[in-house]
mmCIF file of C-alpha atoms in Angstrom:
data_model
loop_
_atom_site.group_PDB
_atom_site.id
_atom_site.type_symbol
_atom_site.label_atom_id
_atom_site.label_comp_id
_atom_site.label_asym_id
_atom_site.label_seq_id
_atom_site.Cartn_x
_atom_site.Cartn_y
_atom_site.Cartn_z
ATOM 1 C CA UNK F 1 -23.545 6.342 18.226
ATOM 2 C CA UNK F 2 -20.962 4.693 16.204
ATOM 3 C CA UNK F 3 -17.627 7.358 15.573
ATOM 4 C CA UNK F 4 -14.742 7.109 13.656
ATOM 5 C CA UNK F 5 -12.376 10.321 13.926
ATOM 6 C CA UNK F 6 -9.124 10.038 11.838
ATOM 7 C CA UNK F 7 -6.577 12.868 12.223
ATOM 8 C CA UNK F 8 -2.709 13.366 11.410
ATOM 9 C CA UNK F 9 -3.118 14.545 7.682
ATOM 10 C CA UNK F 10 -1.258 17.009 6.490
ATOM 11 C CA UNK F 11 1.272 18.225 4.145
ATOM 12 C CA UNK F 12 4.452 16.502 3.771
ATOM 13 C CA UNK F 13 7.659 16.560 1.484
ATOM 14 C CA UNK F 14 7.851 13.303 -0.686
ATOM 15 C CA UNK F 15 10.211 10.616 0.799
ATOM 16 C CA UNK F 16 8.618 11.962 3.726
ATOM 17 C CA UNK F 17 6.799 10.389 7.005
ATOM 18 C CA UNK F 18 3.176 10.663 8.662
ATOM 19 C CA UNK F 19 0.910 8.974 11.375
ATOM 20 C CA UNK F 20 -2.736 9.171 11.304
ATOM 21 C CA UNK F 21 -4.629 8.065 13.959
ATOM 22 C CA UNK F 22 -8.438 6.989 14.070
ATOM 23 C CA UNK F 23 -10.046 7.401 17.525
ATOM 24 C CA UNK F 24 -13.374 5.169 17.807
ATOM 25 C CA UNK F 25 -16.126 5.160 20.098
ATOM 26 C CA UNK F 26 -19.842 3.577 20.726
ATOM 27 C CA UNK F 27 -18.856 0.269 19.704
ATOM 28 C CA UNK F 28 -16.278 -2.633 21.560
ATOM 29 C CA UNK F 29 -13.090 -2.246 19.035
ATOM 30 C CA UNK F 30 -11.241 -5.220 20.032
ATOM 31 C CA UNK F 31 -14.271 -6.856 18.285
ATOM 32 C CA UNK F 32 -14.177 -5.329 14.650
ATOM 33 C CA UNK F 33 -11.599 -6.092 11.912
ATOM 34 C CA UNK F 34 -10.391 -2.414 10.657
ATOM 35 C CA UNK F 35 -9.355 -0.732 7.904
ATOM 36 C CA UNK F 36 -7.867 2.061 5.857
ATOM 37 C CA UNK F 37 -8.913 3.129 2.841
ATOM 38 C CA UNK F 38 -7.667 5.737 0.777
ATOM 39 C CA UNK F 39 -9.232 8.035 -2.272
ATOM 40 C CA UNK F 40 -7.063 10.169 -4.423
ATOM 41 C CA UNK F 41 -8.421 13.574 -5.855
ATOM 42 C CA UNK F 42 -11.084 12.431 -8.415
ATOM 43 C CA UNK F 43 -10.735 8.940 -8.470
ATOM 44 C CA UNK F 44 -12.342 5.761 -7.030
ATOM 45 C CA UNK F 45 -11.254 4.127 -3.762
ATOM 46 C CA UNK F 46 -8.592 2.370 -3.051
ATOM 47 C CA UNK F 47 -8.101 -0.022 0.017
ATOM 48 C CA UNK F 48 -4.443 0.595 1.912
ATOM 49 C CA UNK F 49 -4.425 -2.243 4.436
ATOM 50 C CA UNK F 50 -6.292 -4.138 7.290
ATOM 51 C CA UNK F 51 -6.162 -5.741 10.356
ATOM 52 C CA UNK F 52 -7.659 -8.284 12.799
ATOM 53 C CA UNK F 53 -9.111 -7.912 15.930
ATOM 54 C CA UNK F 54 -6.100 -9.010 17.827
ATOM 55 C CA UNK F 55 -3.720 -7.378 15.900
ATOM 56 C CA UNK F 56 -1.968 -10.063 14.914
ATOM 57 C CA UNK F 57 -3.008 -10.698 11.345
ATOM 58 C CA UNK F 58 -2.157 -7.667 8.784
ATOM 59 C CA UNK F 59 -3.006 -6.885 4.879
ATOM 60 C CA UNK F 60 -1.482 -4.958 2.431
ATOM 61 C CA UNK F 61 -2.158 -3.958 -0.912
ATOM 62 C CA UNK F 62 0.719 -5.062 -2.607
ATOM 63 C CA UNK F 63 1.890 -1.248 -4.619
ATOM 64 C CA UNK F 64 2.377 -0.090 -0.740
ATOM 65 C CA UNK F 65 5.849 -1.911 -1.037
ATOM 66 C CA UNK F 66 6.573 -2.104 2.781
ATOM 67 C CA UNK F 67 6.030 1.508 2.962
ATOM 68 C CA UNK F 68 3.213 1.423 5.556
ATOM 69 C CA UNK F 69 1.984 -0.265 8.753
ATOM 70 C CA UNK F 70 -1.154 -0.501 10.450
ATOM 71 C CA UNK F 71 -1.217 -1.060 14.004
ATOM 72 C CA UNK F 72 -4.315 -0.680 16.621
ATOM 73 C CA UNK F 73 -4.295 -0.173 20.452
ATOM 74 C CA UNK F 74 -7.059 -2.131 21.887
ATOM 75 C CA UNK F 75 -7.262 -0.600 25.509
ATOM 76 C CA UNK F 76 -7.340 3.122 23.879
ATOM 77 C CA UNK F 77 -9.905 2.318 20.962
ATOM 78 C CA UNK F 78 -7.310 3.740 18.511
ATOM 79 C CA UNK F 79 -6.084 2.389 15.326
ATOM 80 C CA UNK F 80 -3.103 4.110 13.417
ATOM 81 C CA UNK F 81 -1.171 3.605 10.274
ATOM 82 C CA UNK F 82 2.306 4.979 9.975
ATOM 83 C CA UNK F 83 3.150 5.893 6.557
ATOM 84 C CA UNK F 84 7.062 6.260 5.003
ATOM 85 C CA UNK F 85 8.934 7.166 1.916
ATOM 86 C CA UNK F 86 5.883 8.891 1.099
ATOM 87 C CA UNK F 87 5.521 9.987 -3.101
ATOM 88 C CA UNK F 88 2.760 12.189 -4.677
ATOM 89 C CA UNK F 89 1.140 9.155 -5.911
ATOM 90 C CA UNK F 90 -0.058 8.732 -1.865
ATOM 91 C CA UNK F 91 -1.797 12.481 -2.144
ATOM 92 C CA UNK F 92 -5.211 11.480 -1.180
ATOM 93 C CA UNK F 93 -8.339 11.238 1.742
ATOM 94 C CA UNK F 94 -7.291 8.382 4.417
ATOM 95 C CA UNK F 95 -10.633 6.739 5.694
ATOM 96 C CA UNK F 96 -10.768 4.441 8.658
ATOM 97 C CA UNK F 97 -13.264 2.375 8.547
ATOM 98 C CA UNK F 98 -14.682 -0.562 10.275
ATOM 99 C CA UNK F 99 -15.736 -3.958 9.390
ATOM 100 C CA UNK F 100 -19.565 -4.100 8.772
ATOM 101 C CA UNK F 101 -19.821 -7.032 11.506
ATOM 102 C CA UNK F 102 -17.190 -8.884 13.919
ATOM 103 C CA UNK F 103 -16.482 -11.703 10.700
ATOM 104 C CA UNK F 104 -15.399 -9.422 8.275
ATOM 105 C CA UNK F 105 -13.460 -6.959 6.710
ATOM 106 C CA UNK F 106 -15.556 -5.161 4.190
ATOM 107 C CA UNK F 107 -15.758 -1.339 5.816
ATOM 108 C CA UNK F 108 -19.816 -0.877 7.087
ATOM 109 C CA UNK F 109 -19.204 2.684 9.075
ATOM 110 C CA UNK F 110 -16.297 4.806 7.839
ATOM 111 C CA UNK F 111 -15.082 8.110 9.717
ATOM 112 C CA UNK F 112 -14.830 11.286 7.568
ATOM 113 C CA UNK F 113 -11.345 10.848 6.807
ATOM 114 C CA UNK F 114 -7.846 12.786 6.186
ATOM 115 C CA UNK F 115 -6.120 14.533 3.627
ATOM 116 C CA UNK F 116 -2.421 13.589 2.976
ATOM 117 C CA UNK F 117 -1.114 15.911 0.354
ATOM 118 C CA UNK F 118 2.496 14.667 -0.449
ATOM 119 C CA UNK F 119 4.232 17.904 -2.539
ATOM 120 C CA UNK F 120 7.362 19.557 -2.566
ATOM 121 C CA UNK P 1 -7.078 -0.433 -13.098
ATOM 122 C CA UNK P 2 -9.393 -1.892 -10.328
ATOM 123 C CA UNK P 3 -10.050 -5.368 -9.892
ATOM 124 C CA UNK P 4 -13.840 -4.941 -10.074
ATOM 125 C CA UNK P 5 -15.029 -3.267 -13.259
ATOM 126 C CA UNK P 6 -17.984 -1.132 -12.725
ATOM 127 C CA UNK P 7 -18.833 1.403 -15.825
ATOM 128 C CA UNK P 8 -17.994 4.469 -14.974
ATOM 129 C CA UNK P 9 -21.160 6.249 -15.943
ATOM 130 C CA UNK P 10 -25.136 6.061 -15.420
ATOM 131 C CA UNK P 11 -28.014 8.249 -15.374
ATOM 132 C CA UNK P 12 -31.805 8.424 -15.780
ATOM 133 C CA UNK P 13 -34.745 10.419 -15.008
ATOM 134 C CA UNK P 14 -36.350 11.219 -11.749
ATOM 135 C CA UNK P 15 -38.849 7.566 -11.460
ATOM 136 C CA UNK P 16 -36.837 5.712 -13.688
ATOM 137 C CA UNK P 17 -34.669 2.334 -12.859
ATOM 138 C CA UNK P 18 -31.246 2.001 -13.236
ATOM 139 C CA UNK P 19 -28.982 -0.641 -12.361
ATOM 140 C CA UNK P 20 -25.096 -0.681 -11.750
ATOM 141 C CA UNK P 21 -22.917 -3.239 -12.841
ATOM 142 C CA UNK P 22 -20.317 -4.971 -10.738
ATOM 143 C CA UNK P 23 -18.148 -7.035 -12.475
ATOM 144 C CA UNK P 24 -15.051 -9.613 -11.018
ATOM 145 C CA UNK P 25 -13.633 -12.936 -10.516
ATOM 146 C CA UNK P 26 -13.995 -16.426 -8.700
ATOM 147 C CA UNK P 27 -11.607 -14.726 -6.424
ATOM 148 C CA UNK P 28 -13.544 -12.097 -5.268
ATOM 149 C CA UNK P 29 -17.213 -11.402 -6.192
ATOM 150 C CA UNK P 30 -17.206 -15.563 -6.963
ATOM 151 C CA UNK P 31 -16.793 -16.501 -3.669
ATOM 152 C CA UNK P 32 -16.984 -13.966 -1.329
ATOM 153 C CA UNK P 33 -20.230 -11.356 -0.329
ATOM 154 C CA UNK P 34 -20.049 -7.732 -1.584
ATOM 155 C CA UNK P 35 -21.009 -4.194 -0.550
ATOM 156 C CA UNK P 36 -22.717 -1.303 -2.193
ATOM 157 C CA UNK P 37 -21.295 2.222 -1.217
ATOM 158 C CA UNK P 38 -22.856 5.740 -1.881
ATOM 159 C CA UNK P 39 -20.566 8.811 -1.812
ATOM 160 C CA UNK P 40 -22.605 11.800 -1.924
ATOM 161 C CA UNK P 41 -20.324 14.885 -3.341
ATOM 162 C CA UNK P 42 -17.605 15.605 -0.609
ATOM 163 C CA UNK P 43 -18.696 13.128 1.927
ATOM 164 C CA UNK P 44 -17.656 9.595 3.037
ATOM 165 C CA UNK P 45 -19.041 6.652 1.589
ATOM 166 C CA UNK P 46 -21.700 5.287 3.098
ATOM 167 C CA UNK P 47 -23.141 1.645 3.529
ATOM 168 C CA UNK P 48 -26.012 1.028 1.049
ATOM 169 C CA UNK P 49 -26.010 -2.775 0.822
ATOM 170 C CA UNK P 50 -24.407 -5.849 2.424
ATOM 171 C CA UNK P 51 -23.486 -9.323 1.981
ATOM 172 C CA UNK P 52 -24.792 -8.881 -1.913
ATOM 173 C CA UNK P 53 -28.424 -8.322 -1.341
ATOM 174 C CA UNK P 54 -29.126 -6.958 2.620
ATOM 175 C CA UNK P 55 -29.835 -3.170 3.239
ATOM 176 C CA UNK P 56 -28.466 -1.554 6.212
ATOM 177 C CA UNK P 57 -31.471 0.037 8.671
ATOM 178 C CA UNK P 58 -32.310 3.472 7.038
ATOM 179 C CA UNK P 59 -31.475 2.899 3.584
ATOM 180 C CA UNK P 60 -34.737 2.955 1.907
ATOM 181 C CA UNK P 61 -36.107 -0.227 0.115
ATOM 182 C CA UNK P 62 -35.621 1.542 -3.335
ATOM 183 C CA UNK P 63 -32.359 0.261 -3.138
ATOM 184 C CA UNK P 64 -31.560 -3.344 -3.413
ATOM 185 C CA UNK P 65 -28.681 -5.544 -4.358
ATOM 186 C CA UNK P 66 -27.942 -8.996 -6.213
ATOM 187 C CA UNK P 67 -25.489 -11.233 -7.327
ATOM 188 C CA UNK P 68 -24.608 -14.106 -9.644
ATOM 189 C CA UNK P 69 -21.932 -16.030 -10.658
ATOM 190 C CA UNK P 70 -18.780 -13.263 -10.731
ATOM 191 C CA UNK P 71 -21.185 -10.064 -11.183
ATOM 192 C CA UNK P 72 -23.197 -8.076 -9.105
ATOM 193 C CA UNK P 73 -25.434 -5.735 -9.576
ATOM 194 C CA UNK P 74 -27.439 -2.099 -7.872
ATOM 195 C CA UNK P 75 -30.653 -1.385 -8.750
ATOM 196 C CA UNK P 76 -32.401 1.786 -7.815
ATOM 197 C CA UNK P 77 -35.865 1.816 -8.412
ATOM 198 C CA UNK P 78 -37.579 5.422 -8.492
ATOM 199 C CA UNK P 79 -34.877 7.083 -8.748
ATOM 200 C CA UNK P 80 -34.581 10.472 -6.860
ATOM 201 C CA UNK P 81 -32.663 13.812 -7.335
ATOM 202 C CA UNK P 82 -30.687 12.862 -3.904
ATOM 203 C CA UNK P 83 -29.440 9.447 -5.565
ATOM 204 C CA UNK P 84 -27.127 11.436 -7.383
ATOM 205 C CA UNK P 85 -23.913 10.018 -6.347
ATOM 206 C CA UNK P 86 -20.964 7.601 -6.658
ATOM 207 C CA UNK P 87 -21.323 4.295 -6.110
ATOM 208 C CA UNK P 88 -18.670 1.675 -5.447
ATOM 209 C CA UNK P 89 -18.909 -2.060 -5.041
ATOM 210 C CA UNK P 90 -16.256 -4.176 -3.171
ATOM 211 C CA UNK P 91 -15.444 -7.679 -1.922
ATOM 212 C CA UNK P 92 -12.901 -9.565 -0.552
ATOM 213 C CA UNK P 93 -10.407 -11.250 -3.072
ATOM 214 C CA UNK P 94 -8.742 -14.539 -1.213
ATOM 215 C CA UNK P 95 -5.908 -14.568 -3.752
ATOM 216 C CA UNK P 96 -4.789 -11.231 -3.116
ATOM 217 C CA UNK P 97 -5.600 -11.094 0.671
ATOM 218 C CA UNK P 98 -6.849 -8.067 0.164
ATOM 219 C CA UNK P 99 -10.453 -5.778 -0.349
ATOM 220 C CA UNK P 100 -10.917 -4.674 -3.989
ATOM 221 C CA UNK P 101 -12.970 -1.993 -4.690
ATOM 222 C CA UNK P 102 -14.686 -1.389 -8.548
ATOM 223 C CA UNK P 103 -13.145 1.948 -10.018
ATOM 224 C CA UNK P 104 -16.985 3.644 -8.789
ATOM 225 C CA UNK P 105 -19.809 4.597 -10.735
ATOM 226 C CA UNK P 106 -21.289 8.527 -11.051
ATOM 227 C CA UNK P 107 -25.617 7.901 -11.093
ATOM 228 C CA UNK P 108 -26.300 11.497 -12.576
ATOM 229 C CA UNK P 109 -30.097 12.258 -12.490
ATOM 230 C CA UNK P 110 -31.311 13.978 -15.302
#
């Protein structure tokens, strides 16, 4: 069975920092593009970043400013994204989420996700 | 302000078909596939259709997907108490590098 398990949520001050982490299983990550996707209280989603197999190739969405960076560790199944300088405006549920097949990036299986709740 | 426009609003009765709108650019929907989500109330989305018009094992054949030109389109044929949901579409956009979602669509059943 396919599983995507984020954790590392959590309240944080704004200009704050957090890692969450997204431990896979029952599929061979080093062959799936991943994502993150994020979806604030009450509103639609929104996609945060992405990244190739290898690691090597990296997306944005372009309000993230340089704030954040997605990484993923092959050998432990893992991917991560380390998020900085965070504002209230990145309250909202983190999703990993996979590619639906090895040639793209569109998410088919998404964990359950994380709650980041930037607040002073 | 999303880069796909879906409206934000559908419903009908139990039986009825409904279809939600997907519309977006030659950047995205133009030239690139797009997925159907469902988000049942405080869950995950979920996978309902694929590359425009293919339907994941398990999701019944009620469901089905299409596309043309910059739009796309779900249509939900007998529609079901348990279809009430969001629904989002997305694609990839090759001038922003990026996935772009539609703002999601609430199906209320009636």
């Amino acid at each position: 069975e396919v599983q995507l398990v984020e954790s590392g949520g959590g309240l944080v001050q704004p200009g704050g920092s957090l890692r969450l982490s997204c431990v896979t299983s029952g599929f061979t990550f080093s062959n799936y593009r991943m994502n993150w996707v994020r979806q604030a209280p009450g509103k639609g989603l929104e996609w945060v970043a992405s990244i190739k197999q290898e690691g090597t190739e990296k997306y944005y969405v372009d309000s993230l400013e340089g704030r954040f960076t997605i990484s993923r560790d092959n050998a432990k199944n893992s991917l991560s994204l380390q998020m900085n300088s965070l504002r209230a405006e990145d309250t909202a549920v983190y999703y990993c989420a996979r590619g639906y097949d090895s040639s793209g990036y569109l998410p088919g299986v998404w964990g359950k996700g994380t709650t980041v709740t930037v607040s002073s | 302000q999303s880069v796909l426009t879906q409206p934000p609003s559908a419903s009908g009765t139990p039986g009825q078909r409904v279809t939600i709108s997907c519309s977006g650019s030659s950047s995205n929907i133009g030239s690139n596939y797009v997925h159907w989500y469902q988000q049942l109330p405080g869950t995950a989305p979920k996978l309902l259709i694929y590359r425009n018009n293919q339907r994941p094992s398990g999701v019944p054949d009620r469901f089905s997907g299409s596309q043309s030109g910059t739009s796309a389109s779900l249509a939900i044929s007998g529609l079901r108490s348990e279809d009430e949901a969001d629904y989002h579409c997305a694609a990839w956009d090759g001038s922003l590098r990026g996935v772009v979602f539609g703002g999601g669509t609430k199906l209320t059943v009636l």
